[in-house]
PDB file of C-alpha atoms in Angstrom:
ATOM      1  CA  MET A   1      29.812  64.030 160.964  1.00  0.00           C
ATOM      2  CA  ARG A   2      28.316  67.480 161.123  1.00  0.00           C
ATOM      3  CA  GLN A   3      26.931  69.653 158.380  1.00  0.00           C
ATOM      4  CA  SER A   4      29.775  72.082 159.155  1.00  0.00           C
ATOM      5  CA  ASP A   5      32.239  69.382 158.001  1.00  0.00           C
ATOM      6  CA  SER A   6      31.239  69.960 154.381  1.00  0.00           C
ATOM      7  CA  ALA A   7      34.000  72.479 153.578  1.00  0.00           C
ATOM      8  CA  ALA A   8      36.799  70.371 155.069  1.00  0.00           C
ATOM      9  CA  TRP A   9      35.473  67.246 153.350  1.00  0.00           C
ATOM     10  CA  TYR A  10      35.320  69.021 150.022  1.00  0.00           C
ATOM     11  CA  GLY A  11      38.778  70.469 150.707  1.00  0.00           C
ATOM     12  CA  TYR A  12      40.488  67.102 150.503  1.00  0.00           C
ATOM     13  CA  LEU A  13      38.007  65.250 148.247  1.00  0.00           C
ATOM     14  CA  ALA A  14      38.703  67.901 145.581  1.00  0.00           C
ATOM     15  CA  ASP A  15      42.370  66.699 145.540  1.00  0.00           C
ATOM     16  CA  PRO A  16      42.660  64.478 142.441  1.00  0.00           C
ATOM     17  CA  ARG A  17      44.955  62.098 144.354  1.00  0.00           C
ATOM     18  CA  VAL A  18      42.154  61.298 146.831  1.00  0.00           C
ATOM     19  CA  ILE A  19      39.568  60.265 144.219  1.00  0.00           C
ATOM     20  CA  GLU A  20      41.957  59.033 141.476  1.00  0.00           C
ATOM     21  CA  HIS A  21      41.335  55.331 142.233  1.00  0.00           C
ATOM     22  CA  THR A  22      37.681  55.553 143.288  1.00  0.00           C
ATOM     23  CA  SER A  23      34.261  55.832 141.712  1.00  0.00           C
ATOM     24  CA  ILE A  24      33.785  59.257 143.272  1.00  0.00           C
ATOM     25  CA  PRO A  25      32.935  61.794 140.538  1.00  0.00           C
ATOM     26  CA  GLU A  26      34.370  65.278 140.347  1.00  0.00           C
ATOM     27  CA  LEU A  27      32.691  67.133 143.217  1.00  0.00           C
ATOM     28  CA  THR A  28      31.424  70.606 143.929  1.00  0.00           C
ATOM     29  CA  PRO A  29      31.008  72.197 147.382  1.00  0.00           C
ATOM     30  CA  ALA A  30      27.233  71.953 146.995  1.00  0.00           C
ATOM     31  CA  LEU A  31      27.371  68.245 146.146  1.00  0.00           C
ATOM     32  CA  VAL A  32      29.516  67.593 149.239  1.00  0.00           C
ATOM     33  CA  GLU A  33      26.998  69.459 151.381  1.00  0.00           C
ATOM     34  CA  THR A  34      24.368  67.118 149.980  1.00  0.00           C
ATOM     35  CA  MET A  35      26.588  64.119 150.738  1.00  0.00           C
ATOM     36  CA  VAL A  36      26.941  65.203 154.378  1.00  0.00           C
ATOM     37  CA  ALA A  37      23.177  65.662 154.628  1.00  0.00           C
ATOM     38  CA  HIS A  38      22.774  62.174 153.141  1.00  0.00           C
ATOM     39  CA  GLU A  39      25.081  60.741 155.789  1.00  0.00           C
ATOM     40  CA  LEU A  40      23.211  62.498 158.593  1.00  0.00           C
ATOM     41  CA  ASP A  41      19.885  61.209 157.199  1.00  0.00           C
ATOM     42  CA  GLY A  42      21.432  57.708 157.057  1.00  0.00           C
ATOM     43  CA  TYR A  43      22.152  57.803 160.758  1.00  0.00           C
ATOM     44  CA  LEU A  44      18.493  58.492 161.452  1.00  0.00           C
ATOM     45  CA  ALA A  45      17.244  55.896 158.981  1.00  0.00           C
ATOM     46  CA  GLY A  46      19.725  53.222 160.086  1.00  0.00           C
ATOM     47  CA  THR A  47      21.094  52.835 156.517  1.00  0.00           C
ATOM     48  CA  SER A  48      24.593  54.234 157.097  1.00  0.00           C
ATOM     49  CA  CYS A  49      26.990  55.129 159.854  1.00  0.00           C
ATOM     50  CA  ARG A  50      30.039  57.116 158.936  1.00  0.00           C
ATOM     51  CA  TRP A  51      32.283  58.684 161.589  1.00  0.00           C
ATOM     52  CA  ALA A  52      34.342  61.812 161.172  1.00  0.00           C
ATOM     53  CA  LEU A  53      38.065  61.624 161.847  1.00  0.00           C
ATOM     54  CA  ALA A  54      39.246  64.951 163.259  1.00  0.00           C
ATOM     55  CA  ASP A  55      42.597  66.562 163.948  1.00  0.00           C
ATOM     56  CA  ALA A  56      43.562  68.224 167.275  1.00  0.00           C
ATOM     57  CA  ASN A  57      41.585  71.299 166.234  1.00  0.00           C
ATOM     58  CA  ASP A  58      38.408  69.260 165.634  1.00  0.00           C
ATOM     59  CA  ARG A  59      38.713  69.743 161.843  1.00  0.00           C
ATOM     60  CA  LEU A  60      37.557  66.860 159.649  1.00  0.00           C
ATOM     61  CA  VAL A  61      40.574  65.001 158.095  1.00  0.00           C
ATOM     62  CA  GLY A  62      38.809  61.796 157.124  1.00  0.00           C
ATOM     63  CA  THR A  63      35.747  59.549 157.369  1.00  0.00           C
ATOM     64  CA  CYS A  64      35.315  55.924 158.132  1.00  0.00           C
ATOM     65  CA  GLY A  65      32.214  53.786 158.538  1.00  0.00           C
ATOM     66  CA  PHE A  66      29.495  51.992 156.646  1.00  0.00           C
ATOM     67  CA  SER A  67      27.172  52.618 153.760  1.00  0.00           C
ATOM     68  CA  ASN A  68      24.589  50.363 152.160  1.00  0.00           C
ATOM     69  CA  TRP A  69      23.728  49.071 155.624  1.00  0.00           C
ATOM     70  CA  SER A  70      21.173  46.292 155.601  1.00  0.00           C
ATOM     71  CA  LEU A  71      19.699  45.875 159.038  1.00  0.00           C
ATOM     72  CA  PRO A  72      17.602  42.874 158.075  1.00  0.00           C
ATOM     73  CA  HIS A  73      20.646  41.080 156.653  1.00  0.00           C
ATOM     74  CA  SER A  74      23.154  42.418 159.209  1.00  0.00           C
ATOM     75  CA  HIS A  75      25.756  43.566 156.676  1.00  0.00           C
ATOM     76  CA  ALA A  76      27.220  46.806 155.291  1.00  0.00           C
ATOM     77  CA  GLU A  77      29.854  48.193 152.987  1.00  0.00           C
ATOM     78  CA  LEU A  78      32.982  49.585 154.603  1.00  0.00           C
ATOM     79  CA  VAL A  79      33.790  53.093 153.271  1.00  0.00           C
ATOM     80  CA  TYR A  80      36.639  55.506 154.137  1.00  0.00           C
ATOM     81  CA  ASP A  81      38.622  58.489 152.908  1.00  0.00           C
ATOM     82  CA  LEU A  82      41.466  60.488 154.294  1.00  0.00           C
ATOM     83  CA  ALA A  83      43.210  63.809 153.610  1.00  0.00           C
ATOM     84  CA  PRO A  84      46.583  63.166 151.870  1.00  0.00           C
ATOM     85  CA  VAL A  85      48.578  64.869 154.676  1.00  0.00           C
ATOM     86  CA  TYR A  86      47.567  61.963 156.920  1.00  0.00           C
ATOM     87  CA  TRP A  87      48.398  59.114 154.457  1.00  0.00           C
ATOM     88  CA  GLY A  88      50.943  56.589 155.628  1.00  0.00           C
ATOM     89  CA  ARG A  89      50.555  57.381 159.355  1.00  0.00           C
ATOM     90  CA  GLY A  90      48.306  54.461 160.334  1.00  0.00           C
ATOM     91  CA  VAL A  91      45.352  56.757 160.969  1.00  0.00           C
ATOM     92  CA  MET A  92      42.964  54.877 158.666  1.00  0.00           C
ATOM     93  CA  ARG A  93      44.175  51.477 159.780  1.00  0.00           C
ATOM     94  CA  ALA A  94      43.320  52.385 163.376  1.00  0.00           C
ATOM     95  CA  ALA A  95      39.942  53.810 162.344  1.00  0.00           C
ATOM     96  CA  VAL A  96      39.036  50.706 160.301  1.00  0.00           C
ATOM     97  CA  HIS A  97      39.922  48.476 163.232  1.00  0.00           C
ATOM     98  CA  GLN A  98      37.650  50.536 165.505  1.00  0.00           C
ATOM     99  CA  VAL A  99      34.685  50.601 163.178  1.00  0.00           C
ATOM    100  CA  LEU A 100      34.967  46.832 162.404  1.00  0.00           C
ATOM    101  CA  ASP A 101      35.156  46.080 166.122  1.00  0.00           C
ATOM    102  CA  TRP A 102      32.044  48.188 166.665  1.00  0.00           C
ATOM    103  CA  ALA A 103      30.242  46.498 163.718  1.00  0.00           C
ATOM    104  CA  PHE A 104      30.757  42.958 164.960  1.00  0.00           C
ATOM    105  CA  THR A 105      30.594  43.636 168.670  1.00  0.00           C
ATOM    106  CA  ASN A 106      27.966  46.276 169.074  1.00  0.00           C
ATOM    107  CA  ALA A 107      25.918  46.436 165.893  1.00  0.00           C
ATOM    108  CA  GLY A 108      25.608  42.704 165.357  1.00  0.00           C
ATOM    109  CA  PHE A 109      26.834  42.631 161.780  1.00  0.00           C
ATOM    110  CA  ASN A 110      27.631  39.211 160.360  1.00  0.00           C
ATOM    111  CA  ARG A 111      29.369  40.559 157.225  1.00  0.00           C
ATOM    112  CA  VAL A 112      31.207  43.658 156.137  1.00  0.00           C
ATOM    113  CA  HIS A 113      32.401  44.053 152.569  1.00  0.00           C
ATOM    114  CA  ALA A 114      34.386  46.699 150.712  1.00  0.00           C
ATOM    115  CA  PHE A 115      34.734  47.512 147.007  1.00  0.00           C
ATOM    116  CA  VAL A 116      38.107  48.716 145.813  1.00  0.00           C
ATOM    117  CA  MET A 117      39.366  49.401 142.315  1.00  0.00           C
ATOM    118  CA  THR A 118      42.233  47.097 141.371  1.00  0.00           C
ATOM    119  CA  THR A 119      44.416  50.216 140.788  1.00  0.00           C
ATOM    120  CA  ASN A 120      43.938  51.418 144.388  1.00  0.00           C
ATOM    121  CA  VAL A 121      47.008  49.646 145.773  1.00  0.00           C
ATOM    122  CA  ALA A 122      47.070  51.608 149.091  1.00  0.00           C
ATOM    123  CA  SER A 123      43.472  50.721 149.828  1.00  0.00           C
ATOM    124  CA  ILE A 124      44.029  47.088 148.936  1.00  0.00           C
ATOM    125  CA  ARG A 125      47.001  46.987 151.309  1.00  0.00           C
ATOM    126  CA  LEU A 126      44.867  48.556 154.089  1.00  0.00           C
ATOM    127  CA  LEU A 127      42.083  45.968 153.676  1.00  0.00           C
ATOM    128  CA  GLU A 128      44.576  43.121 153.616  1.00  0.00           C
ATOM    129  CA  ALA A 129      46.218  44.506 156.794  1.00  0.00           C
ATOM    130  CA  VAL A 130      42.966  44.627 158.713  1.00  0.00           C
ATOM    131  CA  GLY A 131      41.849  41.202 157.460  1.00  0.00           C
TER     132      GLY A 131
END
């Protein structure tokens, strides 16, 4: 992710459909800028690793990666979000496969977990599909 991704991230996170079945609060552009800065700080601290998913014009359309990364315990929480225009195209399934492969092959994780609200049927299906 780049700090310049803030506007695009806010653009789709502000869509009520995106955050409807999540614990994400109502957002402001300033809060999303802070969230991007937090992600960038997490890279440096080794506490998170969230990749940007971009379209052909290099515009952010989603994110996928890990938060709550515990290096001593070799585990992290899988997190992801995607602009609605890309829903149902297999984009996030491919991204999750890639980041899980990286986690277990390169980063040495021994566990990855995800928290999903029981009403978030699409996310539950995604997690079941990727095992």
